[in-house]
Amino acid sequence: MKKLLKYSAFTLFFIIMYSTSLQAQRNVAEVDIKSSVLCKTCEKIILEALAFERGVRSAEVDIENKIITVRYNERRTDIDQIREAISKVGYDADHVKADAEAYKNLPFCCKIESGVH
């Protein structure tokens, strides 16, 4: 009887964990955002900002194509909030322009007019 009870408890635990995992995966979306990213320093700044953004699961920066790919939980954030987070650290995010004050504080290599890129 104890073995049956243990087995039932384990099975119930597994079913709950599996269904919770499936529910979390259903709410995950992915978006590609066109940005003004120029270099590895830009990448670092953007990834650090997105790491603290509620609902963001992961992000990748393609410097060559100037694309930020973000996986996020649709129940916790949305595309506009993600674009705003990128803008607040000084970068364009699709149609959302970089925050002017944040852009002024970027390292020289991260500024479009630097002529380096």
Coordinates of N, CA, C and O in Angstrom, one line a residue:
M1 N 0.8 -1.2 0.0 CA 0.0 0.0 0.0 C 0.9 1.3 0.0 O 0.5 2.2 -0.7
K2 N 2.0 1.2 0.8 CA 2.9 2.4 0.8 C 3.5 2.6 -0.5 O 3.7 3.8 -0.9
K3 N 3.9 1.6 -1.2 CA 4.5 1.7 -2.5 C 3.5 2.3 -3.5 O 3.9 3.2 -4.3
L4 N 2.3 1.9 -3.4 CA 1.2 2.4 -4.3 C 1.0 3.9 -4.0 O 0.9 4.7 -5.0
L5 N 1.0 4.3 -2.8 CA 0.8 5.7 -2.4 C 2.0 6.5 -2.9 O 1.8 7.6 -3.4
K6 N 3.2 6.0 -2.7 CA 4.4 6.7 -3.2 C 4.4 6.9 -4.7 O 4.7 7.9 -5.2
Y7 N 4.1 5.8 -5.4 CA 4.0 5.8 -6.8 C 2.9 6.8 -7.3 O 3.2 7.6 -8.2
S8 N 1.8 6.8 -6.7 CA 0.7 7.8 -7.0 C 1.1 9.2 -6.8 O 0.9 10.1 -7.6
A9 N 1.8 9.5 -5.7 CA 2.3 10.8 -5.4 C 3.3 11.3 -6.4 O 3.3 12.4 -6.9
F10 N 4.3 10.4 -6.8 CA 5.3 10.7 -7.8 C 4.6 11.0 -9.1 O 5.0 11.9 -9.8
T11 N 3.7 10.2 -9.5 CA 3.0 10.3 -10.8 C 2.2 11.7 -10.8 O 2.3 12.4 -11.8
L12 N 1.5 12.0 -9.7 CA 0.8 13.2 -9.6 C 1.8 14.4 -9.7 O 1.5 15.4 -10.5
F13 N 2.9 14.3 -9.0 CA 3.9 15.4 -9.1 C 4.4 15.6 -10.5 O 4.5 16.7 -11.0
F14 N 4.7 14.5 -11.2 CA 5.2 14.5 -12.6 C 4.2 15.2 -13.5 O 4.5 16.0 -14.3
I15 N 3.0 14.8 -13.4 CA 1.9 15.3 -14.2 C 1.7 16.8 -14.0 O 1.6 17.6 -14.9
I16 N 1.8 17.3 -12.7 CA 1.7 18.7 -12.4 C 2.9 19.5 -13.0 O 2.7 20.5 -13.6
M17 N 4.1 19.0 -12.8 CA 5.3 19.6 -13.4 C 5.2 19.7 -14.9 O 5.5 20.7 -15.5
Y18 N 4.8 18.6 -15.5 CA 4.8 18.6 -17.0 C 3.7 19.5 -17.5 O 4.0 20.3 -18.5
S19 N 2.5 19.6 -16.9 CA 1.5 20.5 -17.4 C 1.9 22.0 -17.1 O 1.6 22.8 -18.0
T20 N 2.6 22.2 -16.0 CA 3.1 23.6 -15.8 C 4.1 24.0 -16.8 O 4.1 25.1 -17.3
S21 N 5.0 23.1 -17.2 CA 6.0 23.3 -18.2 C 5.3 23.6 -19.6 O 5.7 24.5 -20.3
L22 N 4.3 22.8 -19.9 CA 3.6 23.0 -21.2 C 2.9 24.4 -21.2 O 2.9 25.1 -22.2
Q23 N 2.3 24.7 -20.1 CA 1.6 26.0 -20.0 C 2.6 27.2 -20.2 O 2.3 28.1 -20.9
A24 N 3.8 27.1 -19.6 CA 4.8 28.1 -19.7 C 5.3 28.2 -21.2 O 5.5 29.3 -21.7
Q25 N 5.4 27.1 -21.8 CA 5.9 27.1 -23.2 C 4.9 27.7 -24.1 O 5.2 28.3 -25.1
R26 N 3.6 27.5 -23.8 CA 2.5 28.1 -24.7 C 2.5 29.6 -24.7 O 2.1 30.2 -25.6
N27 N 3.0 30.2 -23.6 CA 3.0 31.6 -23.5 C 4.3 32.3 -24.0 O 4.4 33.5 -23.9
V28 N 5.2 31.5 -24.5 CA 6.5 32.1 -25.0 C 6.4 32.4 -26.5 O 5.9 31.6 -27.3
A29 N 6.7 33.7 -26.8 CA 6.7 34.1 -28.2 C 8.2 34.6 -28.5 O 9.0 34.8 -27.6
E30 N 8.4 34.8 -29.8 CA 9.7 35.3 -30.2 C 9.5 36.4 -31.2 O 8.6 36.4 -32.0
V31 N 10.4 37.4 -31.1 CA 10.3 38.6 -32.0 C 11.7 39.0 -32.4 O 12.6 38.9 -31.6
D32 N 11.8 39.4 -33.6 CA 13.0 40.0 -34.2 C 12.8 41.5 -34.2 O 11.8 42.0 -34.8
I33 N 13.7 42.2 -33.6 CA 13.6 43.7 -33.5 C 14.8 44.3 -34.3 O 16.0 44.0 -33.9
K34 N 14.6 45.1 -35.2 CA 15.6 45.8 -36.0 C 16.2 46.9 -35.0 O 15.4 47.7 -34.4
S35 N 17.5 47.0 -34.9 CA 18.1 47.9 -34.0 C 19.3 48.7 -34.6 O 19.7 48.4 -35.7
S36 N 19.8 49.6 -33.8 CA 21.0 50.4 -34.2 C 22.3 49.8 -33.6 O 23.3 50.5 -33.5
V37 N 22.3 48.6 -33.2 CA 23.4 47.9 -32.6 C 24.6 48.0 -33.6 O 24.4 47.7 -34.8
L38 N 25.8 48.2 -33.1 CA 27.0 48.3 -33.9 C 28.1 47.4 -33.6 O 28.9 47.0 -34.4
C39 N 28.3 47.1 -32.3 CA 29.5 46.3 -31.9 C 29.2 45.4 -30.7 O 28.0 45.4 -30.2
K40 N 30.2 44.7 -30.2 CA 30.1 43.8 -29.0 C 29.7 44.6 -27.8 O 29.0 44.1 -26.9
T41 N 30.1 45.8 -27.6 CA 29.8 46.6 -26.5 C 28.3 46.9 -26.5 O 27.6 46.8 -25.5
C42 N 27.8 47.2 -27.7 CA 26.3 47.4 -27.8 C 25.6 46.2 -27.4 O 24.6 46.2 -26.7
E43 N 26.1 45.0 -27.9 CA 25.4 43.8 -27.6 C 25.4 43.6 -26.1 O 24.3 43.2 -25.5
K44 N 26.5 43.8 -25.4 CA 26.5 43.6 -23.9 C 25.5 44.5 -23.2 O 24.8 44.1 -22.3
I45 N 25.5 45.8 -23.6 CA 24.5 46.8 -23.0 C 23.1 46.3 -23.2 O 22.3 46.3 -22.2
I46 N 22.8 45.9 -24.4 CA 21.4 45.5 -24.7 C 21.0 44.2 -23.9 O 19.9 44.1 -23.3
L47 N 21.9 43.2 -24.0 CA 21.6 42.0 -23.3 C 21.5 42.2 -21.8 O 20.6 41.5 -21.1
E48 N 22.3 43.0 -21.2 CA 22.2 43.3 -19.8 C 20.8 44.0 -19.4 O 20.2 43.7 -18.5
A49 N 20.4 44.9 -20.3 CA 19.1 45.6 -20.1 C 18.0 44.6 -20.2 O 17.1 44.6 -19.4
L50 N 18.0 43.7 -21.2 CA 16.9 42.8 -21.4 C 16.9 41.7 -20.3 O 15.9 41.1 -20.0
A51 N 18.1 41.4 -19.7 CA 18.1 40.4 -18.6 C 17.3 40.9 -17.4 O 16.8 40.0 -16.7
F52 N 17.1 42.2 -17.2 CA 16.3 42.7 -16.1 C 14.9 43.0 -16.5 O 14.1 43.5 -15.7
E53 N 14.5 42.8 -17.8 CA 13.2 43.1 -18.2 C 12.2 41.9 -17.9 O 12.5 40.8 -18.2
R54 N 11.2 42.3 -17.2 CA 10.2 41.3 -16.7 C 9.7 40.5 -17.9 O 9.2 41.1 -18.9
G55 N 9.7 39.2 -17.9 CA 9.1 38.4 -18.9 C 10.0 37.9 -20.0 O 9.7 37.0 -20.8
V56 N 11.2 38.5 -20.1 CA 12.1 38.2 -21.2 C 12.8 36.9 -20.7 O 13.4 36.8 -19.7
R57 N 12.7 35.9 -21.6 CA 13.3 34.6 -21.4 C 14.8 34.5 -21.8 O 15.6 34.0 -21.2
S58 N 15.0 35.0 -23.1 CA 16.3 35.0 -23.6 C 16.4 36.1 -24.7 O 15.4 36.5 -25.3
A59 N 17.6 36.4 -25.1 CA 17.8 37.4 -26.2 C 19.2 37.1 -26.8 O 20.1 36.7 -26.2
E60 N 19.2 37.3 -28.1 CA 20.4 37.2 -28.9 C 20.5 38.4 -29.8 O 19.5 38.9 -30.3
V61 N 21.8 38.8 -30.0 CA 22.0 40.0 -30.9 C 22.8 39.6 -32.1 O 23.9 39.0 -31.9
D62 N 22.3 39.9 -33.2 CA 23.0 39.7 -34.5 C 23.5 41.0 -34.9 O 22.8 41.8 -35.5
I63 N 24.8 41.3 -34.6 CA 25.4 42.6 -34.9 C 25.4 42.9 -36.4 O 25.1 44.0 -36.8
E64 N 25.8 41.9 -37.2 CA 26.0 42.1 -38.6 C 24.6 42.5 -39.3 O 24.6 43.4 -40.1
N65 N 23.6 41.9 -38.9 CA 22.2 42.2 -39.5 C 21.4 43.2 -38.7 O 20.3 43.6 -39.0
K66 N 22.0 43.6 -37.5 CA 21.3 44.6 -36.6 C 20.0 44.1 -36.2 O 19.0 44.9 -36.2
I67 N 19.9 42.9 -35.8 CA 18.7 42.3 -35.3 C 18.8 41.7 -33.9 O 19.8 41.1 -33.6
I68 N 17.9 42.0 -33.0 CA 17.8 41.5 -31.7 C 16.6 40.5 -31.7 O 15.5 40.9 -31.9
T69 N 16.9 39.2 -31.4 CA 15.9 38.2 -31.3 C 15.6 38.0 -29.8 O 16.5 37.7 -29.0
V70 N 14.3 38.2 -29.4 CA 13.9 38.1 -28.0 C 12.8 37.0 -27.9 O 11.8 37.1 -28.6
R71 N 13.0 36.1 -26.9 CA 12.0 35.2 -26.5 C 11.4 35.7 -25.2 O 12.2 36.0 -24.3
Y72 N 10.1 35.8 -25.1 CA 9.5 36.4 -24.0 C 8.2 35.7 -23.6 O 7.5 35.1 -24.5
N73 N 7.8 35.8 -22.4 CA 6.5 35.3 -21.9 C 5.4 36.4 -22.2 O 5.5 37.5 -21.6
E74 N 4.5 36.0 -23.0 CA 3.4 37.0 -23.5 C 2.5 37.4 -22.3 O 1.9 38.5 -22.4
R75 N 2.5 36.7 -21.3 CA 1.6 37.0 -20.1 C 2.3 38.1 -19.2 O 1.7 38.7 -18.3
R76 N 3.7 38.2 -19.4 CA 4.4 39.1 -18.5 C 4.9 40.4 -19.1 O 5.2 41.3 -18.4
T77 N 5.0 40.4 -20.4 CA 5.5 41.6 -21.2 C 5.0 41.5 -22.6 O 4.3 40.6 -23.0
D78 N 5.2 42.6 -23.3 CA 4.8 42.6 -24.7 C 5.9 43.3 -25.6 O 6.9 43.8 -25.0
I79 N 5.7 43.2 -26.9 CA 6.8 43.7 -27.8 C 7.0 45.2 -27.5 O 8.2 45.6 -27.6
D80 N 6.0 46.0 -27.3 CA 6.2 47.4 -27.0 C 7.1 47.7 -25.8 O 8.0 48.6 -25.8
Q81 N 6.9 46.9 -24.7 CA 7.7 47.1 -23.5 C 9.2 46.7 -23.8 O 10.1 47.3 -23.3
I82 N 9.4 45.7 -24.6 CA 10.7 45.2 -25.0 C 11.4 46.3 -25.8 O 12.6 46.7 -25.6
R83 N 10.7 46.8 -26.8 CA 11.3 47.9 -27.6 C 11.6 49.1 -26.7 O 12.7 49.7 -26.9
E84 N 10.8 49.4 -25.8 CA 11.0 50.6 -24.9 C 12.3 50.3 -24.0 O 13.0 51.2 -23.8
A85 N 12.4 49.1 -23.5 CA 13.6 48.8 -22.7 C 14.9 49.0 -23.6 O 15.9 49.5 -23.0
I86 N 14.9 48.6 -24.8 CA 16.0 48.8 -25.7 C 16.3 50.2 -25.9 O 17.4 50.7 -25.9
S87 N 15.2 51.0 -26.2 CA 15.3 52.4 -26.4 C 15.9 53.1 -25.2 O 16.7 54.0 -25.3
K88 N 15.5 52.7 -24.0 CA 15.9 53.4 -22.8 C 17.5 53.3 -22.5 O 18.0 54.0 -21.7
V89 N 18.1 52.3 -23.2 CA 19.6 52.2 -23.0 C 20.3 52.8 -24.2 O 21.5 52.7 -24.3
G90 N 19.6 53.4 -25.1 CA 20.2 54.2 -26.1 C 20.2 53.7 -27.6 O 20.9 54.2 -28.4
Y91 N 19.4 52.7 -27.8 CA 19.3 52.1 -29.2 C 18.0 52.2 -29.8 O 16.9 52.1 -29.1
D92 N 17.9 52.3 -31.1 CA 16.7 52.2 -31.8 C 16.1 50.8 -31.7 O 16.9 49.8 -31.7
A93 N 14.8 50.6 -31.7 CA 14.2 49.3 -31.6 C 13.0 49.4 -32.6 O 11.9 49.9 -32.2
D94 N 13.1 48.9 -33.8 CA 12.1 49.0 -34.8 C 11.8 50.5 -35.0 O 12.7 51.3 -35.2
H95 N 10.5 50.9 -34.8 CA 10.1 52.3 -35.0 C 10.3 53.2 -33.8 O 10.1 54.4 -33.9
V96 N 10.7 52.6 -32.7 CA 11.0 53.3 -31.4 C 12.4 53.8 -31.5 O 13.4 53.1 -31.5
K97 N 12.6 55.1 -31.5 CA 13.9 55.7 -31.5 C 14.6 55.7 -30.2 O 14.0 55.6 -29.1
A98 N 15.9 55.7 -30.2 CA 16.7 55.6 -29.0 C 16.4 56.8 -28.1 O 16.3 57.9 -28.6
D99 N 16.4 56.6 -26.8 CA 16.3 57.7 -25.9 C 17.5 58.6 -26.0 O 18.7 58.1 -26.0
A100 N 17.3 59.9 -26.3 CA 18.4 60.8 -26.6 C 19.4 60.9 -25.5 O 20.6 60.9 -25.7
E101 N 19.0 61.0 -24.3 CA 19.9 61.1 -23.1 C 20.7 59.8 -23.0 O 21.9 59.9 -22.7
A102 N 20.1 58.7 -23.1 CA 20.8 57.4 -23.0 C 21.8 57.3 -24.1 O 22.9 56.8 -23.9
Y103 N 21.4 57.7 -25.3 CA 22.3 57.6 -26.5 C 23.6 58.5 -26.2 O 24.7 58.1 -26.5
K104 N 23.4 59.7 -25.6 CA 24.6 60.5 -25.3 C 25.6 59.9 -24.4 O 26.8 60.1 -24.5
N105 N 25.1 59.0 -23.5 CA 25.9 58.3 -22.5 C 26.5 57.0 -23.0 O 27.3 56.4 -22.3
L106 N 26.2 56.6 -24.3 CA 26.8 55.4 -24.8 C 28.3 55.6 -25.1 O 28.8 56.7 -25.3
P107 N 29.1 54.5 -25.0 CA 30.5 54.6 -25.4 C 30.6 55.1 -26.9 O 29.7 54.9 -27.7
F108 N 31.7 55.8 -27.2 CA 31.9 56.3 -28.5 C 31.7 55.3 -29.6 O 31.1 55.6 -30.7
C109 N 32.2 54.1 -29.4 CA 32.1 53.0 -30.4 C 30.7 52.6 -30.7 O 30.4 52.0 -31.8
C110 N 29.8 52.9 -29.8 CA 28.4 52.6 -30.0 C 27.5 53.6 -30.7 O 26.3 53.5 -30.8
K111 N 28.1 54.7 -31.0 CA 27.4 55.8 -31.6 C 27.5 55.8 -33.1 O 28.6 55.6 -33.7
I112 N 26.4 55.9 -33.8 CA 26.4 55.8 -35.3 C 27.4 56.8 -35.9 O 28.0 56.5 -36.9
E113 N 27.4 58.0 -35.4 CA 28.3 59.0 -36.0 C 29.8 58.8 -35.7 O 30.6 59.6 -36.1
S114 N 30.1 57.7 -35.0 CA 31.5 57.5 -34.6 C 32.4 57.3 -35.8 O 33.6 57.5 -35.7
G115 N 31.8 56.9 -36.9 CA 32.6 56.7 -38.1 C 33.4 55.4 -38.1 O 34.1 55.0 -39.1
V116 N 33.4 54.7 -37.0 CA 34.1 53.4 -36.9 C 33.4 52.3 -37.7 O 34.1 51.4 -38.2
H117 N 32.1 52.3 -37.8 CA 31.4 51.2 -38.4 C 30.9 51.6 -39.8 O 30.4 52.5 -40.2

